[in-house]
Amino acid sequence: MKLFGYFRSSAAFRVRIALNLKSVDYDQAFIHLRKNDQRSADFLKINPQGLVPALIDNGHVLSQSLAIIEYLEETRPEPALLPRDSVGRARVRSLAQAIACDIHPIDNLRVLQFLGKEMKHDAGDIEAWFNHWVKVGFDGIEQSLATDGKAGAYCHGDVPGLADICLVPQVFNARRYPSFDLSPYPTIMRIFGNCMKLAAFDRAVPEKQPDAE
Ligand SMILES: N[C@@H](CCC(=O)N[C@@H](CS)C(=O)NCC(=O)O)C(=O)O
């Protein structure tokens, strides 16, 4: 199994955590996003979307972190990353998608670069954009986690799963600008702290990857 990623990519970070939780060994190939390797002809043959992560398993090329993680869940069911019951699965997928579909895509590198290079926004505008969309997303996620009675040590009870896999990299992203205030999110940060005590999460952090700079 080979993961194409980048140490700072939060979507690749999700897949690293999932692979670690499932104790799957994998090789890594490093796609330097700041050098635009994701748009090189060689990488576009692997993922024409020009995004990391991509995962090759048994000759099959997979892309999109949530699709990859669901594939891992189906092919290597233990330990489960989704609850057994349908309502629980919907809740966990909702939390994961609140991050992966609603926050992350509009704060992505190519969006920030477009705001700067093409739309001529300055660094302050870009920081405000980034922080605004993390705040909008985190406000709702904090409210859900704090009030629906389903969170335990982790987002869903006391077993780490898909929602935690998305939450932890997004907290790393939220720290990109010191101006972002994490104090309104005590439940998110409590769960983040619990996740970071687990080796599967700790080994996946950006600074521990071989391509970290
Ligand atoms: N929805 C995709 C998002 C993938 C994505 O946005 N990857 C970023 C890194 S986190 C990337 O490759 N960015 C390259 C760019 O913006 O040019 C997924 O979940 O895999």
CSV table of C-alpha atoms and ligand atoms in Angstrom, one decimal:
chain,number,residue,atom,x,y,z
A,1,MET,CA,0.0,0.0,0.0
A,2,LYS,CA,1.3,3.4,-0.9
A,3,LEU,CA,0.1,6.8,0.3
A,4,PHE,CA,0.8,9.9,-1.8
A,5,GLY,CA,0.7,12.8,0.7
A,6,TYR,CA,2.3,15.8,2.1
A,7,PHE,CA,3.2,16.4,5.7
A,8,ARG,CA,1.1,19.5,6.0
A,9,SER,CA,-1.9,18.1,4.1
A,10,SER,CA,-4.8,17.7,6.6
A,11,ALA,CA,-6.6,15.3,4.2
A,12,ALA,CA,-3.5,13.1,4.0
A,13,PHE,CA,-3.2,13.4,7.8
A,14,ARG,CA,-6.7,11.9,8.1
A,15,VAL,CA,-5.7,8.9,6.0
A,16,ARG,CA,-2.4,8.4,8.0
A,17,ILE,CA,-4.5,8.3,11.2
A,18,ALA,CA,-6.9,5.8,9.8
A,19,LEU,CA,-4.1,3.5,8.5
A,20,ASN,CA,-2.4,3.7,11.9
A,21,LEU,CA,-5.7,3.0,13.8
A,22,LYS,CA,-6.1,-0.1,11.6
A,23,SER,CA,-2.4,-1.1,12.0
A,24,VAL,CA,-1.9,-1.1,8.3
A,25,ASP,CA,1.7,-0.8,7.0
A,26,TYR,CA,2.2,1.6,4.1
A,27,ASP,CA,4.9,3.3,2.1
A,28,GLN,CA,4.7,7.0,1.4
A,29,ALA,CA,5.4,9.1,-1.6
A,30,PHE,CA,5.7,12.8,-1.0
A,31,ILE,CA,4.0,15.4,-3.2
A,32,HIS,CA,5.4,18.8,-2.3
A,33,LEU,CA,2.3,21.1,-2.5
A,34,ARG,CA,4.3,24.3,-2.2
A,35,LYS,CA,6.3,23.3,-5.2
A,36,ASN,CA,3.2,22.4,-7.1
A,37,ASP,CA,4.1,18.8,-7.5
A,38,GLN,CA,0.4,18.0,-7.3
A,39,ARG,CA,0.0,19.5,-10.7
A,40,SER,CA,3.0,17.7,-12.3
A,41,ALA,CA,2.2,15.4,-15.2
A,42,ASP,CA,3.4,12.4,-13.3
A,43,PHE,CA,1.1,13.0,-10.3
A,44,LEU,CA,-1.9,13.9,-12.5
A,45,LYS,CA,-1.6,10.4,-14.0
A,46,ILE,CA,-2.2,9.1,-10.4
A,47,ASN,CA,-4.8,11.6,-9.4
A,48,PRO,CA,-6.2,13.8,-12.2
A,49,GLN,CA,-7.9,15.9,-9.4
A,50,GLY,CA,-4.4,17.2,-8.5
A,51,LEU,CA,-4.9,16.8,-4.8
A,52,VAL,CA,-3.4,14.6,-2.1
A,53,PRO,CA,-4.0,12.1,-0.7
A,54,ALA,CA,-4.1,9.3,-3.1
A,55,LEU,CA,-3.7,5.7,-2.1
A,56,ILE,CA,-2.6,2.7,-4.2
A,57,ASP,CA,-3.7,-0.7,-2.9
A,58,ASN,CA,-3.3,-3.8,-4.9
A,59,GLY,CA,-2.9,-1.7,-8.1
A,60,HIS,CA,-6.1,0.2,-7.4
A,61,VAL,CA,-5.7,4.0,-7.2
A,62,LEU,CA,-8.0,5.7,-4.7
A,63,SER,CA,-8.5,9.4,-4.1
A,64,GLN,CA,-10.5,11.6,-1.7
A,65,SER,CA,-9.7,11.0,1.9
A,66,LEU,CA,-13.2,10.1,3.0
A,67,ALA,CA,-13.6,7.6,0.2
A,68,ILE,CA,-10.2,6.1,1.1
A,69,ILE,CA,-11.1,5.8,4.7
A,70,GLU,CA,-14.5,4.2,3.9
A,71,TYR,CA,-12.6,1.8,1.6
A,72,LEU,CA,-10.2,0.9,4.5
A,73,GLU,CA,-13.2,0.4,6.8
A,74,GLU,CA,-14.8,-2.0,4.3
A,75,THR,CA,-11.7,-4.0,3.5
A,76,ARG,CA,-10.2,-4.0,7.0
A,77,PRO,CA,-13.3,-3.7,9.3
A,78,GLU,CA,-11.4,-4.0,12.7
A,79,PRO,CA,-11.1,-1.9,14.6
A,80,ALA,CA,-14.2,-0.1,13.3
A,81,LEU,CA,-14.1,3.6,12.6
A,82,LEU,CA,-17.9,3.9,12.4
A,83,PRO,CA,-20.4,2.8,15.0
A,84,ARG,CA,-22.6,-0.2,14.4
A,85,ASP,CA,-26.0,1.5,14.4
A,86,SER,CA,-27.3,3.6,11.5
A,87,VAL,CA,-28.1,6.6,13.6
A,88,GLY,CA,-24.6,6.6,15.1
A,89,ARG,CA,-23.0,6.2,11.6
A,90,ALA,CA,-25.0,9.1,10.3
A,91,ARG,CA,-24.0,11.3,13.3
A,92,VAL,CA,-20.3,10.4,12.8
A,93,ARG,CA,-20.4,11.0,9.1
A,94,SER,CA,-22.2,14.3,9.7
A,95,LEU,CA,-19.4,15.5,12.0
A,96,ALA,CA,-16.7,14.3,9.6
A,97,GLN,CA,-18.4,16.0,6.6
A,98,ALA,CA,-19.0,19.2,8.5
A,99,ILE,CA,-15.2,19.4,8.5
A,100,ALA,CA,-14.2,17.7,5.2
A,101,CYS,CA,-17.0,19.2,3.1
A,102,ASP,CA,-17.8,22.5,4.7
A,103,ILE,CA,-14.7,23.9,6.4
A,104,HIS,CA,-11.7,22.3,4.7
A,105,PRO,CA,-12.4,22.9,0.9
A,106,ILE,CA,-12.8,26.7,1.2
A,107,ASP,CA,-9.6,27.0,3.3
A,108,ASN,CA,-7.6,24.8,1.0
A,109,LEU,CA,-4.2,25.9,-0.4
A,110,ARG,CA,-5.5,26.4,-4.0
A,111,VAL,CA,-8.4,28.6,-2.7
A,112,LEU,CA,-6.0,30.7,-0.5
A,113,GLN,CA,-3.6,31.1,-3.5
A,114,PHE,CA,-6.5,32.1,-5.8
A,115,LEU,CA,-7.6,34.7,-3.3
A,116,GLY,CA,-4.1,36.2,-3.2
A,117,LYS,CA,-2.8,35.8,-6.7
A,118,GLU,CA,-5.9,36.2,-8.8
A,119,MET,CA,-8.3,38.2,-6.6
A,120,LYS,CA,-5.5,40.4,-5.2
A,121,HIS,CA,-6.4,40.0,-1.6
A,122,ASP,CA,-3.7,40.8,0.9
A,123,ALA,CA,-2.4,38.5,3.7
A,124,GLY,CA,-4.7,40.0,6.2
A,125,ASP,CA,-7.8,39.4,4.1
A,126,ILE,CA,-6.7,35.8,3.6
A,127,GLU,CA,-6.2,35.2,7.3
A,128,ALA,CA,-9.7,36.7,8.0
A,129,TRP,CA,-11.2,34.4,5.4
A,130,PHE,CA,-9.5,31.4,6.8
A,131,ASN,CA,-10.4,32.1,10.4
A,132,HIS,CA,-14.0,33.0,9.6
A,133,TRP,CA,-14.8,29.7,7.9
A,134,VAL,CA,-13.0,27.7,10.7
A,135,LYS,CA,-15.0,29.6,13.2
A,136,VAL,CA,-18.4,29.1,11.5
A,137,GLY,CA,-17.7,25.4,11.2
A,138,PHE,CA,-16.3,24.9,14.7
A,139,ASP,CA,-19.2,26.9,16.3
A,140,GLY,CA,-21.7,24.3,15.0
A,141,ILE,CA,-19.5,21.3,15.8
A,142,GLU,CA,-18.8,22.4,19.3
A,143,GLN,CA,-22.5,22.9,19.9
A,144,SER,CA,-23.3,19.4,18.7
A,145,LEU,CA,-20.5,17.7,20.6
A,146,ALA,CA,-21.3,19.6,23.8
A,147,THR,CA,-25.1,19.2,23.8
A,148,ASP,CA,-26.3,16.0,22.0
A,149,GLY,CA,-25.0,13.7,24.8
A,150,LYS,CA,-23.2,11.3,22.3
A,151,ALA,CA,-19.6,12.4,22.8
A,152,GLY,CA,-17.5,10.6,25.3
A,153,ALA,CA,-13.7,10.6,25.4
A,154,TYR,CA,-14.0,11.0,21.6
A,155,CYS,CA,-16.5,12.5,19.3
A,156,HIS,CA,-18.7,9.4,19.5
A,157,GLY,CA,-18.5,7.6,22.8
A,158,ASP,CA,-15.3,6.3,24.0
A,159,VAL,CA,-13.9,4.8,20.8
A,160,PRO,CA,-11.9,6.9,18.3
A,161,GLY,CA,-13.3,7.0,14.8
A,162,LEU,CA,-14.0,8.8,11.6
A,163,ALA,CA,-15.2,12.1,13.2
A,164,ASP,CA,-12.0,12.2,15.4
A,165,ILE,CA,-9.9,11.5,12.3
A,166,CYS,CA,-11.3,14.6,10.6
A,167,LEU,CA,-11.4,16.8,13.8
A,168,VAL,CA,-7.7,16.4,14.8
A,169,PRO,CA,-6.2,17.6,11.5
A,170,GLN,CA,-8.7,20.5,11.4
A,171,VAL,CA,-7.5,21.6,14.8
A,172,PHE,CA,-4.0,21.6,13.5
A,173,ASN,CA,-5.2,23.8,10.6
A,174,ALA,CA,-7.0,26.1,13.0
A,175,ARG,CA,-3.7,26.8,14.7
A,176,ARG,CA,-2.3,28.0,11.4
A,177,TYR,CA,-2.9,31.6,12.5
A,178,PRO,CA,-2.2,32.5,16.1
A,179,SER,CA,-5.1,35.0,15.8
A,180,PHE,CA,-7.6,32.2,15.8
A,181,ASP,CA,-9.1,31.8,19.3
A,182,LEU,CA,-9.7,28.2,20.3
A,183,SER,CA,-11.0,29.0,23.7
A,184,PRO,CA,-14.7,28.9,22.7
A,185,TYR,CA,-14.3,25.2,21.8
A,186,PRO,CA,-13.7,23.4,25.1
A,187,THR,CA,-15.3,20.1,23.9
A,188,ILE,CA,-13.4,20.1,20.7
A,189,MET,CA,-10.2,20.7,22.5
A,190,ARG,CA,-10.9,18.1,25.2
A,191,ILE,CA,-11.5,15.5,22.5
A,192,PHE,CA,-8.4,16.7,20.6
A,193,GLY,CA,-6.3,16.2,23.7
A,194,ASN,CA,-7.6,12.7,24.2
A,195,CYS,CA,-6.9,11.8,20.6
A,196,MET,CA,-3.4,13.1,20.8
A,197,LYS,CA,-2.6,10.7,23.6
A,198,LEU,CA,-3.1,7.8,21.2
A,199,ALA,CA,0.0,6.6,19.2
A,200,ALA,CA,-2.1,6.3,16.0
A,201,PHE,CA,-2.8,10.1,16.0
A,202,ASP,CA,0.6,11.1,17.4
A,203,ARG,CA,2.6,9.2,14.7
A,204,ALA,CA,0.5,10.8,12.0
A,205,VAL,CA,1.2,14.5,12.9
A,206,PRO,CA,2.8,16.6,10.2
A,207,GLU,CA,6.1,17.2,12.1
A,208,LYS,CA,6.7,13.5,12.5
A,209,GLN,CA,6.5,12.8,8.7
A,210,PRO,CA,9.7,12.1,6.7
A,211,ASP,CA,9.0,15.1,4.4
A,212,ALA,CA,8.4,17.6,7.3
A,213,GLU,CA,10.3,20.8,6.9
B,1,LIG,N1,-11.7,16.5,-0.5
B,1,LIG,C1,-10.3,16.1,-0.7
B,1,LIG,C2,-9.4,17.3,-0.4
B,1,LIG,C3,-8.0,17.1,-0.8
B,1,LIG,C4,-7.2,18.3,-0.6
B,1,LIG,O1,-7.7,19.4,-0.6
B,1,LIG,N2,-5.9,18.2,-0.5
B,1,LIG,C5,-5.1,19.3,-0.4
B,1,LIG,C6,-4.1,19.2,0.8
B,1,LIG,S1,-5.0,19.1,2.3
B,1,LIG,C7,-4.3,19.5,-1.7
B,1,LIG,O2,-3.8,18.5,-2.3
B,1,LIG,N3,-4.1,20.8,-2.1
B,1,LIG,C8,-3.4,21.1,-3.2
B,1,LIG,C9,-3.8,22.4,-3.8
B,1,LIG,O3,-4.6,23.1,-3.1
B,1,LIG,O4,-3.2,22.8,-4.8
B,1,LIG,C10,-10.0,15.0,0.2
B,1,LIG,O5,-10.6,14.9,1.3
B,1,LIG,O6,-9.1,14.2,-0.1
